[in-house]
Short mmCIF file of C-alpha atoms in Angstrom, two decimals:
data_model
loop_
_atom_site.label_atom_id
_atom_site.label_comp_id
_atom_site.label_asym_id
_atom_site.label_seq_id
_atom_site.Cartn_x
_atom_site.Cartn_y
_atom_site.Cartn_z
CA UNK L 1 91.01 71.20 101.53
CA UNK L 2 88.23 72.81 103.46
CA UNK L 3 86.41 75.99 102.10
CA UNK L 4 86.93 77.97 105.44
CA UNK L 5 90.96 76.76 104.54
CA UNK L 6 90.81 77.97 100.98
CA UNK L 7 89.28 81.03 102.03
CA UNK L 8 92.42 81.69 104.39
CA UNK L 9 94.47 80.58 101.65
CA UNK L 10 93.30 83.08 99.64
CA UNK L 11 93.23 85.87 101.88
CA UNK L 12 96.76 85.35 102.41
CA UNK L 13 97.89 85.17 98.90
CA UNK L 14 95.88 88.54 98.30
CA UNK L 15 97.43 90.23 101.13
CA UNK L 16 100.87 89.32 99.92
CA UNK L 17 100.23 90.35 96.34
CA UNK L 18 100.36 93.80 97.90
CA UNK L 19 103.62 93.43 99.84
CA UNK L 20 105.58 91.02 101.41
CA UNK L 21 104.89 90.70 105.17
CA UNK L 22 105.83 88.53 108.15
CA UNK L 23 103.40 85.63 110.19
CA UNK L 24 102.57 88.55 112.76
CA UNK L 25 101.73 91.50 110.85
CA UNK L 26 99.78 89.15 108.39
CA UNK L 27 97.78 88.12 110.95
CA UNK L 28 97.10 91.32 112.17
CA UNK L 29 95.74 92.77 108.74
CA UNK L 30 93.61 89.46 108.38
CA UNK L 31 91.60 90.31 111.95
CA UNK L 32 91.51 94.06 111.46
CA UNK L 33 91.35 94.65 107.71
CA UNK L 34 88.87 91.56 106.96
CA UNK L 35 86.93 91.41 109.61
CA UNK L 36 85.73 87.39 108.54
CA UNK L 37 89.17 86.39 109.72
CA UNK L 38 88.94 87.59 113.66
CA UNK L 39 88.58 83.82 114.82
CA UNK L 40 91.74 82.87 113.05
CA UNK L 41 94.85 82.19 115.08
CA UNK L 42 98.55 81.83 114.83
CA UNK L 43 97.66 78.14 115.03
CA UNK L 44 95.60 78.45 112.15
CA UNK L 45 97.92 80.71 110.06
CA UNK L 46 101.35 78.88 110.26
CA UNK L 47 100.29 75.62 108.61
CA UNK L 48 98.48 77.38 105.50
CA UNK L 49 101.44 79.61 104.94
CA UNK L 50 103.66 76.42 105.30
CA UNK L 51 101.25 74.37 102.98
CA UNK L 52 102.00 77.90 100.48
CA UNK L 53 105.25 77.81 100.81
CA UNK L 54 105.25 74.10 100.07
CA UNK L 55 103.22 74.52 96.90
CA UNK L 56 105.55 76.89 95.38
CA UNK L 57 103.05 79.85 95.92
CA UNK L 58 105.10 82.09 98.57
CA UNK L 59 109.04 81.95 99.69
CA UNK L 60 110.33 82.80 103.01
CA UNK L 61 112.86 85.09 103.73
CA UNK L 62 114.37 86.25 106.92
CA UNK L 63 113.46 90.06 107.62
CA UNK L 64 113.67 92.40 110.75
CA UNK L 65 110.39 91.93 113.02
CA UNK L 66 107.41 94.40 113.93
CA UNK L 67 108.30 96.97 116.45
CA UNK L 68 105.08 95.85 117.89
CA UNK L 69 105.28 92.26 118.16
CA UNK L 70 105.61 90.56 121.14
CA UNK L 71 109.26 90.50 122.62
CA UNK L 72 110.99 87.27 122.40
CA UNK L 73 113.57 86.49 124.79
CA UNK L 74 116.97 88.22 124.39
CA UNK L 75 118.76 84.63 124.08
CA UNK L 76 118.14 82.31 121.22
CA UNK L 77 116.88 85.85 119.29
CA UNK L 78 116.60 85.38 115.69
CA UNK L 79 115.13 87.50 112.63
CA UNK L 80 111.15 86.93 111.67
CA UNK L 81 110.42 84.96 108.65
CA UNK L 82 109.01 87.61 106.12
CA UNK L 83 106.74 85.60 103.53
CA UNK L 84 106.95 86.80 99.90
CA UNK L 85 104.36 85.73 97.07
CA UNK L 86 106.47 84.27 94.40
CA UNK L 87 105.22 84.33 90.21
CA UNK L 88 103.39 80.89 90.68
CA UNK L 89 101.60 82.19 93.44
CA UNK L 90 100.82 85.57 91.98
CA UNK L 91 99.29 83.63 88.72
CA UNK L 92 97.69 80.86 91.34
CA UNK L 93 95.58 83.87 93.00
CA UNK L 94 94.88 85.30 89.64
CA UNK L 95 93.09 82.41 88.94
CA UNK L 96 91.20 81.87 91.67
CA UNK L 97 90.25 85.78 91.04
CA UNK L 98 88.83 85.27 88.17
CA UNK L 99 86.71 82.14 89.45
CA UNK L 100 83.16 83.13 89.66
CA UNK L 101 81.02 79.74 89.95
CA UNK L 102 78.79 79.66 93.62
CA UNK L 103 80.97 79.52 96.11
CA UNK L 104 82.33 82.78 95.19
CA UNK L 105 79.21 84.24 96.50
CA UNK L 106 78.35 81.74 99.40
CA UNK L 107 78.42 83.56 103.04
CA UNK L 108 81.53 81.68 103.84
CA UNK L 109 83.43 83.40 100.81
CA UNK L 110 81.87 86.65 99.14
CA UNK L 111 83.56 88.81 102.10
CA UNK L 112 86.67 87.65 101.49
CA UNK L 113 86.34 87.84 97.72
CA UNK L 114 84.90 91.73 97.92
CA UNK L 115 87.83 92.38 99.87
CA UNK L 116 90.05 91.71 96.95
CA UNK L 117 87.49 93.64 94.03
CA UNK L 118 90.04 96.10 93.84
CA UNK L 119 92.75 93.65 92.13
CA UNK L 120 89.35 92.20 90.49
CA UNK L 121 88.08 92.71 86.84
CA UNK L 122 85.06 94.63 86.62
CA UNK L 123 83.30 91.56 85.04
CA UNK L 124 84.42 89.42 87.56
CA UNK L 125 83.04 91.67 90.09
CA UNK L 126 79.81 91.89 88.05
CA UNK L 127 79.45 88.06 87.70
CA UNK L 128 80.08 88.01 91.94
CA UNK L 129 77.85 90.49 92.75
CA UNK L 130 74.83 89.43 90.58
CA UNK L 131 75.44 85.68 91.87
CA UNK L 132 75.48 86.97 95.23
CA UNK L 133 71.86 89.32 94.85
CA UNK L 134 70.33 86.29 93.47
CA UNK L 135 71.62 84.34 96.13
CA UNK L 136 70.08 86.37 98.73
CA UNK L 137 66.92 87.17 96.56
CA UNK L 138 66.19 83.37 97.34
CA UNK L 139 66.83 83.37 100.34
CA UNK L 140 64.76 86.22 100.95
CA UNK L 141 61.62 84.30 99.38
CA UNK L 142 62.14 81.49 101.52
CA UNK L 143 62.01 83.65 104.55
CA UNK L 144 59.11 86.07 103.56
CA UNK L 145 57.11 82.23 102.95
CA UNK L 146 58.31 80.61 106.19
CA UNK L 147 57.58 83.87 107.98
CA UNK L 148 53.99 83.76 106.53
CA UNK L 149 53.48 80.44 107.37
CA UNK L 150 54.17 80.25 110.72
CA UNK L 151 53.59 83.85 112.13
CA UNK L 152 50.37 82.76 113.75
CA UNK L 153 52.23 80.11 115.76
CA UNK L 154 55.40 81.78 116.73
CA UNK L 155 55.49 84.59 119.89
CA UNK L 156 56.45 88.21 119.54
CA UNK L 157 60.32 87.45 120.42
CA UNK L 158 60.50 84.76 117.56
CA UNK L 159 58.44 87.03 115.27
CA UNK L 160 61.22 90.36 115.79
CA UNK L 161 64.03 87.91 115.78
CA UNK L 162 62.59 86.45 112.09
CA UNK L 163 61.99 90.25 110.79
CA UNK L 164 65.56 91.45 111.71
CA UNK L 165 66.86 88.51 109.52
CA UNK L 166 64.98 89.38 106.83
CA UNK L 167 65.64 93.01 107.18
CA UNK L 168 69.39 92.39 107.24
CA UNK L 169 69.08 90.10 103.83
CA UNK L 170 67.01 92.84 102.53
CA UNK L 171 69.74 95.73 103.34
CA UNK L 172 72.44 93.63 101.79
CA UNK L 173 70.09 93.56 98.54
CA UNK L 174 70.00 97.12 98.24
CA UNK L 175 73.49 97.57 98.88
CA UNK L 176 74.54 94.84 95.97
CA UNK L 177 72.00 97.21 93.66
CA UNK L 178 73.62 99.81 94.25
CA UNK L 179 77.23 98.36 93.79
CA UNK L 180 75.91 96.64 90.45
CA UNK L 181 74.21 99.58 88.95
CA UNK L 182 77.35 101.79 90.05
CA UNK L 183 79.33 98.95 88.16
CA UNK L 184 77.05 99.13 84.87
CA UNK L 185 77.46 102.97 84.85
CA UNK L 186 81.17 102.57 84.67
CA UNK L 187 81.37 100.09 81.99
CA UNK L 188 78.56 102.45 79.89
CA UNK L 189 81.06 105.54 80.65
CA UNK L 190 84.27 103.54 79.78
CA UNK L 191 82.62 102.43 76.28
CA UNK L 192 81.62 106.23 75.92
CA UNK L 193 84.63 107.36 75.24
CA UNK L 194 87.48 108.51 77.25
CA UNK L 195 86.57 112.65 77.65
CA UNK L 196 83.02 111.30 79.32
CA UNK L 197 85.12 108.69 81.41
CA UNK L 198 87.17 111.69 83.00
CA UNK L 199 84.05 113.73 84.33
CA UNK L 200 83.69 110.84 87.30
CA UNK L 201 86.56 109.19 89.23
CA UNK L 202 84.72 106.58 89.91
CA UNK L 203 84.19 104.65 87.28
CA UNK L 204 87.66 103.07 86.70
CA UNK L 205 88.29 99.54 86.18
CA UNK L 206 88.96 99.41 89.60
CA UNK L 207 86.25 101.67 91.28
CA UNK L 208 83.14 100.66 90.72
CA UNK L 209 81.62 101.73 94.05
CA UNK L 210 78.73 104.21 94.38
CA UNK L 211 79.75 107.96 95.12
CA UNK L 212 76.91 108.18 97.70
CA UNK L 213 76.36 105.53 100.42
CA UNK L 214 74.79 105.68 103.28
CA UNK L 215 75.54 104.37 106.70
CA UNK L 216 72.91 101.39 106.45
CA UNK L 217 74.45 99.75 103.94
CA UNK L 218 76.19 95.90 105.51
CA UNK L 219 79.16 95.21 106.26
CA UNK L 220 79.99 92.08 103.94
CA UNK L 221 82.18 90.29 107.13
CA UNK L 222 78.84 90.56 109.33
CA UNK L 223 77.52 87.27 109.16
CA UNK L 224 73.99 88.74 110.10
CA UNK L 225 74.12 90.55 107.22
CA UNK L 226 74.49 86.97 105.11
#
């Protein structure tokens, strides 16, 4: 299986942890909700939820369609299949949750895997994000070298073109360091005691996010961010 496949796969099963939902409406929250998934198509979609369905990870049922799905001709009418994530499927995402080697922080995956830090453990996300920050940290070493080694040679277009990469790898740094020290204070407050754990919302085992961000910050589907 591919990695651009498994990250589909993946995307899917998280979307259906949250509810059941049919190929159409599916599709619709992969392209608007994560934005990583605009290139996918219906093409793309029906063979990974039938390899799902194979594998035991999701059932189909028949269910009424969207009200906003494309009309299908009034003969030969029948009911949308509505995909629902069955137990082995719910566990089969958990797992792959809780993975946190590289490729959970490769450009390919860590937008699809923030996505999902809400159903994530907060040391899971910790492990992601600090992969991901020294990811990018190297990355951003490389660059400032390359840059300084060939500045001389390059013209001005080539020169702007390399400072708005690094300036987009350096954005996403700050944002991660703000994201991991907003995680740290929220594991110090929960081991603080549960009084100090009530004075910010924020800090719950699913809200690790800073209280204050600004407008700057990447978008972690932007692959010029990555």
């Amino acid at each position: 299986m591919s990695r651009r496949s498994g990250i589909l796969e993946f995307a899917v099963l998280g979307l259906l942890r949250e509810s059941p939902m049919h190929g159409y409406e599916l599709r619709k929250r992969l392209n608007t909700s994560l934005g990583v998934f605009r290139a996918f198509s219906y093409g793309t979609l029906y063979p990974c939820l039938k390899t799902l369905v194979a594998n035991g990870w999701l059932i189909e049922e028949s269910g009424p369609g969207p009200d906003d799905a494309p009309a299908a001709p009034l003969s030969g009418r029948r009911a949308k299949i509505v995909y629902r994530l069955t137990a082995e499927g719910k566990e089969h995402f958990e797992e792959l949750l809780a993975q946190t080697g590289p490729d959970a922080y490769e450009d390919e995956t860590f937008a699809a895997r923030f996505a999902f830090f809400g159903q994530t453990s907060r040391d899971v996300r910790m492990r992601v994000l600090e992969g991901r920050r020294s990811r990018l940290e190297e990355r951003l070493e490389k660059m400032r070298l390359s840059f300084a080694r060939t500045r001389e040679r390059l013209d001005d277009y080539t020169l702007e073109l390399q400072r708005h990469g690094m300036e987009s790898v350096e954005r996403e740094v700050r944002w991660l360091n703000e994201l991991i020290e907003s995680e740290r204070a929220g594991r110090d407050q929960r081991r603080s005691g549960p009084e100090s754990a009530a004075q910010q919302d924020t800090s719950g085992e699913t809200g690790g996010l800073p209280r204050h961000r600004d407008s700057t910050r990447p978008d972690p589907s932007d692959d010029t961010a990555m």
